[in-house]
Short mmCIF file of C-alpha atoms and ligand atoms in Angstrom, two decimals:
data_model
loop_
_atom_site.label_atom_id
_atom_site.label_comp_id
_atom_site.label_asym_id
_atom_site.label_seq_id
_atom_site.Cartn_x
_atom_site.Cartn_y
_atom_site.Cartn_z
CA UNK A 1 -17.18 15.22 0.29
CA UNK A 2 -15.72 14.55 3.76
CA UNK A 3 -13.30 11.63 3.75
CA UNK A 4 -11.74 10.01 6.82
CA UNK A 5 -8.33 8.40 6.29
CA UNK A 6 -6.93 5.97 8.80
CA UNK A 7 -3.13 5.87 8.58
CA UNK A 8 -3.10 9.26 6.88
CA UNK A 9 0.16 10.23 8.64
CA UNK A 10 1.97 7.39 6.88
CA UNK A 11 3.99 7.33 3.65
CA UNK A 12 1.10 6.24 1.40
CA UNK A 13 -1.68 7.84 3.44
CA UNK A 14 -0.12 11.29 3.35
CA UNK A 15 -0.06 11.15 -0.46
CA UNK A 16 -3.76 10.26 -0.52
CA UNK A 17 -4.49 13.15 1.89
CA UNK A 18 -2.77 15.64 -0.42
CA UNK A 19 -4.53 14.46 -3.57
CA UNK A 20 -7.92 14.55 -1.84
CA UNK A 21 -7.29 18.07 -0.54
CA UNK A 22 -6.06 19.20 -3.97
CA UNK A 23 -9.40 17.97 -5.30
CA UNK A 24 -11.23 20.03 -2.73
CA UNK A 25 -12.35 17.25 -0.40
CA UNK A 26 -12.39 17.76 3.38
CA UNK A 27 -10.06 15.21 5.03
CA UNK A 28 -9.97 13.91 8.60
CA UNK A 29 -6.97 11.76 9.53
CA UNK A 30 -7.02 9.07 12.22
CA UNK A 31 -3.55 7.79 13.11
CA UNK A 32 -1.91 6.50 16.30
CA UNK A 33 1.41 8.08 15.19
CA UNK A 34 3.27 4.89 16.13
CA UNK A 35 4.80 4.89 12.63
CA UNK A 36 3.21 7.94 11.00
CA UNK A 37 4.61 11.48 11.17
CA UNK A 38 2.23 14.24 12.29
CA UNK A 39 3.80 16.87 10.01
CA UNK A 40 2.80 14.81 6.98
CA UNK A 41 -0.91 15.51 7.41
CA UNK A 42 -0.48 19.27 6.94
CA UNK A 43 -3.70 21.16 7.70
CA UNK A 44 -5.93 18.08 7.75
CA UNK A 45 -7.57 17.52 11.14
CA UNK A 46 -5.72 14.73 13.01
CA UNK A 47 -7.37 12.42 15.54
CA UNK A 48 -4.73 10.40 17.42
CA UNK A 49 -6.21 6.93 17.97
CA UNK A 50 -5.21 3.26 17.90
CA UNK A 51 -8.10 1.57 16.07
CA UNK A 52 -7.54 -1.64 18.03
CA UNK A 53 -7.69 0.08 21.44
CA UNK A 54 -10.57 -0.29 23.90
CA UNK A 55 -13.11 2.44 23.31
CA UNK A 56 -12.06 2.93 19.67
CA UNK A 57 -15.55 2.13 18.34
CA UNK A 58 -17.24 4.85 20.38
CA UNK A 59 -14.50 7.38 19.62
CA UNK A 60 -14.66 6.65 15.88
CA UNK A 61 -18.46 6.77 15.85
CA UNK A 62 -18.45 10.24 17.39
CA UNK A 63 -15.76 11.43 14.92
CA UNK A 64 -17.87 10.16 12.01
CA UNK A 65 -21.00 11.91 13.28
CA UNK A 66 -19.25 15.13 14.33
CA UNK A 67 -17.65 15.63 10.91
CA UNK A 68 -20.38 14.19 8.70
CA UNK A 69 -17.89 11.70 7.23
CA UNK A 70 -19.17 10.19 3.96
CA UNK A 71 -16.33 7.83 2.99
CA UNK A 72 -13.41 6.07 4.65
CA UNK A 73 -10.01 5.07 3.26
CA UNK A 74 -8.48 2.50 5.58
CA UNK A 75 -4.70 2.41 5.40
CA UNK A 76 -3.72 2.05 9.07
CA UNK A 77 -2.07 -1.35 9.57
CA UNK A 78 1.14 -3.05 10.64
CA UNK A 79 2.92 -4.01 7.42
CA UNK A 80 6.31 -5.53 8.17
CA UNK A 81 6.34 -9.09 6.87
CA UNK A 82 9.21 -10.24 9.11
CA UNK A 83 7.63 -8.66 12.20
CA UNK A 84 4.34 -10.39 11.40
CA UNK A 85 6.09 -13.77 11.50
CA UNK A 86 7.46 -12.97 14.97
CA UNK A 87 4.21 -11.47 16.32
CA UNK A 88 1.25 -13.08 14.45
CA UNK A 89 -1.28 -12.53 17.24
CA UNK A 90 -0.42 -8.83 17.50
CA UNK A 91 -0.77 -8.46 13.74
CA UNK A 92 -4.21 -10.08 13.89
CA UNK A 93 -5.20 -7.83 16.79
CA UNK A 94 -3.95 -4.67 15.11
CA UNK A 95 -4.87 -5.29 11.48
CA UNK A 96 -8.04 -7.40 11.77
CA UNK A 97 -9.14 -6.14 15.21
CA UNK A 98 -8.64 -2.54 14.14
CA UNK A 99 -10.68 -3.10 10.99
CA UNK A 100 -13.47 -4.78 12.94
CA UNK A 101 -13.72 -1.72 15.20
CA UNK A 102 -13.71 0.59 12.20
CA UNK A 103 -16.54 -1.34 10.51
CA UNK A 104 -18.61 -1.38 13.71
CA UNK A 105 -18.25 2.39 14.02
CA UNK A 106 -19.06 2.94 10.33
CA UNK A 107 -22.23 0.90 10.68
CA UNK A 108 -23.22 2.73 13.87
CA UNK A 109 -22.70 6.11 12.22
CA UNK A 110 -24.24 5.15 8.86
CA UNK A 111 -20.98 5.63 6.92
CA UNK A 112 -21.23 3.21 4.02
CA UNK A 113 -18.29 3.77 1.68
CA UNK A 114 -14.89 2.15 2.27
CA UNK A 115 -11.65 1.77 0.32
CA UNK A 116 -9.57 -0.94 1.99
CA UNK A 117 -5.79 -1.12 1.65
CA UNK A 118 -4.97 -4.72 0.79
CA UNK A 119 -1.80 -6.19 -0.65
CA UNK A 120 -0.18 -8.43 -3.24
CA UNK A 121 0.94 -10.41 -0.20
CA UNK A 122 -2.54 -11.98 -0.26
CA UNK A 123 -1.37 -14.01 -3.28
CA UNK A 124 1.54 -15.67 -1.46
CA UNK A 125 3.63 -17.50 -4.05
CA UNK A 126 1.30 -17.79 -7.05
CA UNK A 127 1.98 -20.44 -9.68
CA UNK A 128 2.01 -17.81 -12.43
CA UNK A 129 4.28 -14.75 -12.77
CA UNK A 130 1.45 -12.31 -13.49
CA UNK A 131 -1.59 -12.47 -11.24
CA UNK A 132 -5.15 -11.31 -11.71
CA UNK A 133 -7.69 -10.84 -8.94
CA UNK A 134 -9.32 -14.25 -9.54
CA UNK A 135 -6.17 -16.10 -8.53
CA UNK A 136 -6.31 -18.29 -5.44
CA UNK A 137 -5.02 -16.30 -2.48
CA UNK A 138 -2.70 -18.34 -0.27
CA UNK A 139 -0.78 -15.89 1.89
CA UNK A 140 2.51 -17.28 3.25
CA UNK A 141 2.95 -14.87 6.13
CA UNK A 142 0.70 -13.49 8.88
CA UNK A 143 0.81 -10.00 7.34
CA UNK A 144 -0.63 -11.27 4.06
CA UNK A 145 -3.17 -13.34 5.98
CA UNK A 146 -4.43 -10.29 7.88
CA UNK A 147 -4.93 -8.49 4.55
CA UNK A 148 -6.93 -11.41 3.12
CA UNK A 149 -8.96 -11.63 6.34
CA UNK A 150 -9.60 -7.89 5.98
CA UNK A 151 -10.91 -8.36 2.44
CA UNK A 152 -13.29 -11.04 3.68
CA UNK A 153 -14.48 -8.81 6.55
CA UNK A 154 -15.33 -5.87 4.30
CA UNK A 155 -17.05 -8.16 1.78
CA UNK A 156 -19.11 -9.66 4.63
CA UNK A 157 -20.11 -6.16 5.77
CA UNK A 158 -21.30 -5.43 2.23
CA UNK A 159 -23.58 -8.48 2.40
CA UNK A 160 -24.68 -7.99 6.01
CA UNK A 161 -25.45 -4.26 6.07
CA UNK A 162 -24.91 -2.76 2.65
CA UNK A 163 -21.38 -1.38 2.96
CA UNK A 164 -20.11 -0.17 -0.44
CA UNK A 165 -16.46 -1.26 -0.47
CA UNK A 166 -13.44 -2.01 -2.62
CA UNK A 167 -10.11 -3.59 -1.71
CA UNK A 168 -6.95 -2.41 -3.45
CA UNK A 169 -4.14 -4.97 -3.64
CA UNK A 170 -0.97 -2.89 -3.61
CA UNK A 171 2.04 -4.26 -5.41
CA UNK A 172 5.46 -2.80 -4.59
CA UNK A 173 4.97 0.86 -3.77
CA UNK A 174 7.93 3.23 -4.08
CA UNK A 175 8.90 6.77 -5.04
CA UNK A 176 7.50 10.01 -3.67
CA UNK A 177 5.19 12.74 -4.92
CA UNK A 178 6.75 15.38 -2.65
CA UNK A 179 10.26 15.33 -1.09
CA UNK A 180 8.87 15.75 2.40
CA UNK A 181 6.67 12.66 2.01
CA UNK A 182 9.45 10.24 1.01
CA UNK A 183 9.32 6.81 2.66
CA UNK A 184 11.55 7.12 5.71
CA UNK A 185 11.27 3.46 6.77
CA UNK A 186 14.02 1.45 5.08
CA UNK A 187 11.80 -1.61 5.06
CA UNK A 188 11.62 -2.25 1.31
CA UNK A 189 14.09 -2.58 -1.54
CA UNK A 190 14.04 0.95 -2.98
CA UNK A 191 14.48 2.87 0.31
CA UNK A 192 17.02 0.27 1.46
CA UNK A 193 19.17 0.78 -1.63
CA UNK A 194 19.04 4.55 -1.21
CA UNK A 195 19.91 4.22 2.46
CA UNK A 196 22.89 2.02 1.50
CA UNK A 197 23.98 4.71 -0.95
CA UNK A 198 23.69 7.40 1.71
CA UNK A 199 25.61 5.34 4.27
CA UNK A 200 28.24 4.21 1.79
CA UNK A 201 27.47 0.54 2.37
CA UNK A 202 26.92 -2.21 -0.20
CA UNK A 203 23.31 -3.12 -0.93
CA UNK A 204 22.48 -6.82 -0.63
CA UNK A 205 20.69 -8.93 -3.24
CA UNK A 206 18.75 -11.80 -1.68
CA UNK A 207 19.35 -14.55 -4.21
CA UNK A 208 20.64 -14.51 -7.79
CA UNK A 209 19.67 -18.05 -8.76
CA UNK A 210 15.96 -17.54 -9.41
CA UNK A 211 14.36 -18.62 -12.72
CA UNK A 212 14.23 -15.00 -13.95
CA UNK A 213 16.16 -13.23 -16.76
CA UNK A 214 19.00 -12.06 -14.50
CA UNK A 215 18.46 -14.54 -11.65
CA UNK A 216 17.10 -11.96 -9.20
CA UNK A 217 13.52 -11.54 -8.06
CA UNK A 218 11.11 -9.56 -10.20
CA UNK A 219 8.46 -7.29 -8.69
CA UNK A 220 5.93 -4.73 -9.94
CA UNK A 221 7.07 -1.31 -8.64
CA UNK A 222 4.30 1.29 -8.66
CA UNK A 223 4.77 5.00 -7.93
CA UNK A 224 3.09 6.08 -4.70
CA UNK A 225 1.43 8.98 -6.59
CA UNK A 226 -0.14 6.51 -9.01
CA UNK A 227 -1.26 4.41 -6.06
CA UNK A 228 -2.77 7.44 -4.33
CA UNK A 229 -4.66 8.34 -7.53
CA UNK A 230 -6.10 4.80 -7.55
CA UNK A 231 -7.72 5.55 -4.16
CA UNK A 232 -9.49 8.58 -5.59
CA UNK A 233 -10.68 6.51 -8.53
CA UNK A 234 -11.94 3.89 -6.05
CA UNK A 235 -13.84 6.51 -4.02
CA UNK A 236 -15.54 7.71 -7.21
CA UNK A 237 -16.34 4.12 -8.19
CA UNK A 238 -18.22 3.64 -4.89
CA UNK A 239 -20.67 6.34 -5.96
CA UNK A 240 -21.89 4.12 -8.75
CA UNK A 241 -24.81 1.76 -8.18
CA UNK A 242 -23.55 -0.93 -10.55
CA UNK A 243 -20.18 -2.18 -9.21
CA UNK A 244 -19.24 -5.55 -10.74
CA UNK A 245 -16.07 -6.03 -8.69
CA UNK A 246 -14.74 -5.33 -5.21
CA UNK A 247 -11.04 -6.22 -5.51
CA UNK A 248 -8.48 -4.50 -7.77
CA UNK A 249 -4.76 -5.00 -8.29
CA UNK A 250 -2.78 -1.77 -8.19
CA UNK A 251 0.46 -2.07 -10.11
CA UNK A 252 2.02 -1.17 -13.44
CA UNK A 253 1.90 -4.62 -15.04
CA UNK A 254 5.66 -4.29 -15.61
CA UNK A 255 8.14 -6.44 -13.66
CA UNK A 256 11.58 -5.14 -12.65
CA UNK A 257 14.33 -7.29 -11.12
CA UNK A 258 16.33 -6.43 -8.03
CA UNK A 259 19.41 -5.85 -10.18
CA UNK A 260 17.43 -3.60 -12.53
CA UNK A 261 16.32 -1.50 -9.55
CA UNK A 262 19.88 -1.23 -8.27
CA UNK A 263 21.14 -0.35 -11.78
CA UNK A 264 18.48 2.37 -12.04
CA UNK A 265 19.60 3.87 -8.71
CA UNK A 266 23.23 3.77 -9.91
CA UNK A 267 22.28 5.43 -13.20
CA UNK A 268 20.10 8.18 -11.66
CA UNK A 269 22.64 8.92 -8.91
CA UNK A 270 25.56 8.57 -11.32
CA UNK A 271 27.39 6.27 -8.92
CA UNK A 272 28.80 2.78 -9.34
CA UNK A 273 27.03 0.21 -7.16
CA UNK A 274 28.37 -3.35 -6.87
CA UNK A 275 25.80 -5.21 -4.76
CA UNK A 276 26.61 -8.08 -2.43
CA UNK A 277 24.90 -11.32 -3.56
CA UNK A 278 23.43 -13.14 -0.58
CA UNK A 279 21.40 -16.35 -0.17
CA UNK A 280 17.71 -16.31 -1.01
CA UNK A 281 15.26 -14.78 1.53
CA UNK A 282 12.66 -17.38 2.59
CA UNK A 283 9.18 -16.80 1.17
CA UNK A 284 10.18 -14.67 -1.81
CA UNK A 285 8.34 -15.55 -5.03
CA UNK A 286 10.70 -15.36 -8.03
CA UNK A 287 8.32 -13.20 -10.04
CA UNK A 288 5.27 -11.24 -8.92
CA UNK A 289 3.65 -8.66 -11.19
CA UNK A 290 0.09 -7.46 -11.53
CA UNK A 291 -2.38 -8.10 -14.28
CA UNK A 292 -3.90 -4.59 -14.23
CA UNK A 293 -6.58 -5.02 -16.87
CA UNK A 294 -9.49 -4.96 -14.40
CA UNK A 295 -8.60 -1.64 -12.69
CA UNK A 296 -7.92 -0.10 -16.10
CA UNK A 297 -11.22 -1.27 -17.57
CA UNK A 298 -13.47 -0.69 -14.56
CA UNK A 299 -11.92 2.28 -12.74
CA UNK A 300 -10.24 3.83 -15.76
CA UNK A 301 -6.99 3.95 -13.79
CA UNK A 302 -3.53 3.07 -15.03
CA UNK A 303 -0.06 3.88 -13.75
CA UNK A 304 1.55 6.95 -15.33
CA UNK A 305 5.07 6.61 -13.90
CA UNK A 306 7.74 3.99 -14.65
CA UNK A 307 10.69 2.68 -12.62
CA UNK A 308 12.98 5.49 -13.78
CA UNK A 309 10.56 8.14 -12.56
CA UNK A 310 10.08 6.29 -9.27
CA UNK A 311 13.84 6.17 -8.62
CA UNK A 312 14.38 9.75 -9.84
CA UNK A 313 11.71 11.05 -7.42
CA UNK A 314 13.49 9.46 -4.43
CA UNK A 315 16.93 10.66 -5.59
CA UNK A 316 15.64 14.23 -5.94
CA UNK A 317 14.01 14.05 -2.50
CA UNK A 318 17.26 12.75 -0.97
CA UNK A 319 19.16 15.66 -2.52
CA UNK A 320 16.62 18.33 -1.65
C1 LIG B 1 11.44 -6.76 -2.97
C2 LIG B 1 12.49 -7.69 -3.57
C3 LIG B 1 13.59 -9.08 -1.94
C4 LIG B 1 15.68 -5.89 0.18
C5 LIG B 1 6.64 -6.57 0.48
C6 LIG B 1 5.36 -7.01 1.10
C7 LIG B 1 4.20 -6.64 0.22
C8 LIG B 1 4.23 -5.18 -0.11
C9 LIG B 1 5.58 -4.83 -0.74
C10 LIG B 1 2.81 -4.05 1.51
C11 LIG B 1 12.45 -9.09 -2.94
C12 LIG B 1 14.58 -8.12 -2.58
C13 LIG B 1 14.86 -6.61 -0.69
C14 LIG B 1 17.10 -6.03 0.08
C15 LIG B 1 16.80 -7.54 -1.74
N1 LIG B 1 4.03 -4.38 1.04
N2 LIG B 1 15.42 -7.41 -1.62
N3 LIG B 1 17.59 -6.84 -0.88
O1 LIG B 1 8.87 -8.67 -0.27
O2 LIG B 1 8.27 -7.93 -2.65
O3 LIG B 1 6.85 -7.25 -0.73
O4 LIG B 1 6.59 -5.19 0.21
O5 LIG B 1 1.75 -4.29 1.04
O6 LIG B 1 3.02 -6.94 0.89
O7 LIG B 1 5.38 -8.40 1.24
O8 LIG B 1 9.12 -6.24 -1.01
O9 LIG B 1 10.90 -4.57 -0.91
O10 LIG B 1 10.90 -6.46 0.80
O11 LIG B 1 11.51 -6.94 -1.55
O12 LIG B 1 17.29 -8.28 -2.62
O13 LIG B 1 17.89 -5.39 0.84
O14 LIG B 1 13.78 -7.17 -3.24
O15 LIG B 1 14.17 -10.36 -1.76
O16 LIG B 1 12.76 -10.03 -3.95
P1 LIG B 1 8.33 -7.64 -1.18
P2 LIG B 1 10.64 -6.00 -0.58
#
């Protein structure tokens, strides 16, 4: 099968590229390299393109036809929550506009299978600690809103022209499958704590007065290799005619607190870490973990790695 990956030069995308190639699929990567790193795509063909740019539909259509693309995994998006609050229109243009161009090109070229990278941010601050896909989605930031809009767009395309699609709602992705693919953007807790360790600075804990066991926020940390495997399971699912669902949570179902993550880094790296407790960060739900029964039952996927293995994989990469 020939699979086109948008965002394949990114942290998550490059893991999906490798697993697809290991399985013998032909992979084409489309990435504007604004955040992605070219070296990460290895020997996969790379098309440098901003999906939201003028002319992107025609360019994508010709790439689809030239390579006989049969399925698309759409990962390319802006994903910094804070940045989305400062630049909501740009996030809509990039994330929703880019997806609209991609869908137009897929329809023009007759490519009818899509795995869409969505996010737990679509849930906002749910009124229950563990969420399933039927929960009301009330995103609380423009990033999360663009992901929910994206889900609606791909579902509309399924109704309007027969696109076979699934959306994967990522929970907190971390870890690395290969040292050279480690997340280099210190934009999330795990890489931030490791960066603090490397720089000899104190990691910060945003709030210790939440209604959780140790007062710090709980999240569902899923290994990027597990997440990448979920994309392959989703591609296989799209081959089936009977597909009862089109949205799946991707997580472990296990919640870990900020302090637990920091303690795990201290234990794996055999260093003492005394974090700095700071005020709460606006918009943080106290507890957000995935109900993963649907993806397990329908796709036959479940996470294999736990928090210790996630942290160990980053530590080993840092010390490579
Ligand atoms: C995790 C917890 C922070 C840094 C975001 C996106 C979501 C998804 C995952 C893409 C929070 C706390 C963090 C620090 C801290 N990404 N924290 N000190 O906010 O759960 O989710 O990334 O799909 O869509 O919204 O991830 O890593 O920013 O924070 O205490 O230096 O760690 O307050 O409770 P988040 P995060």
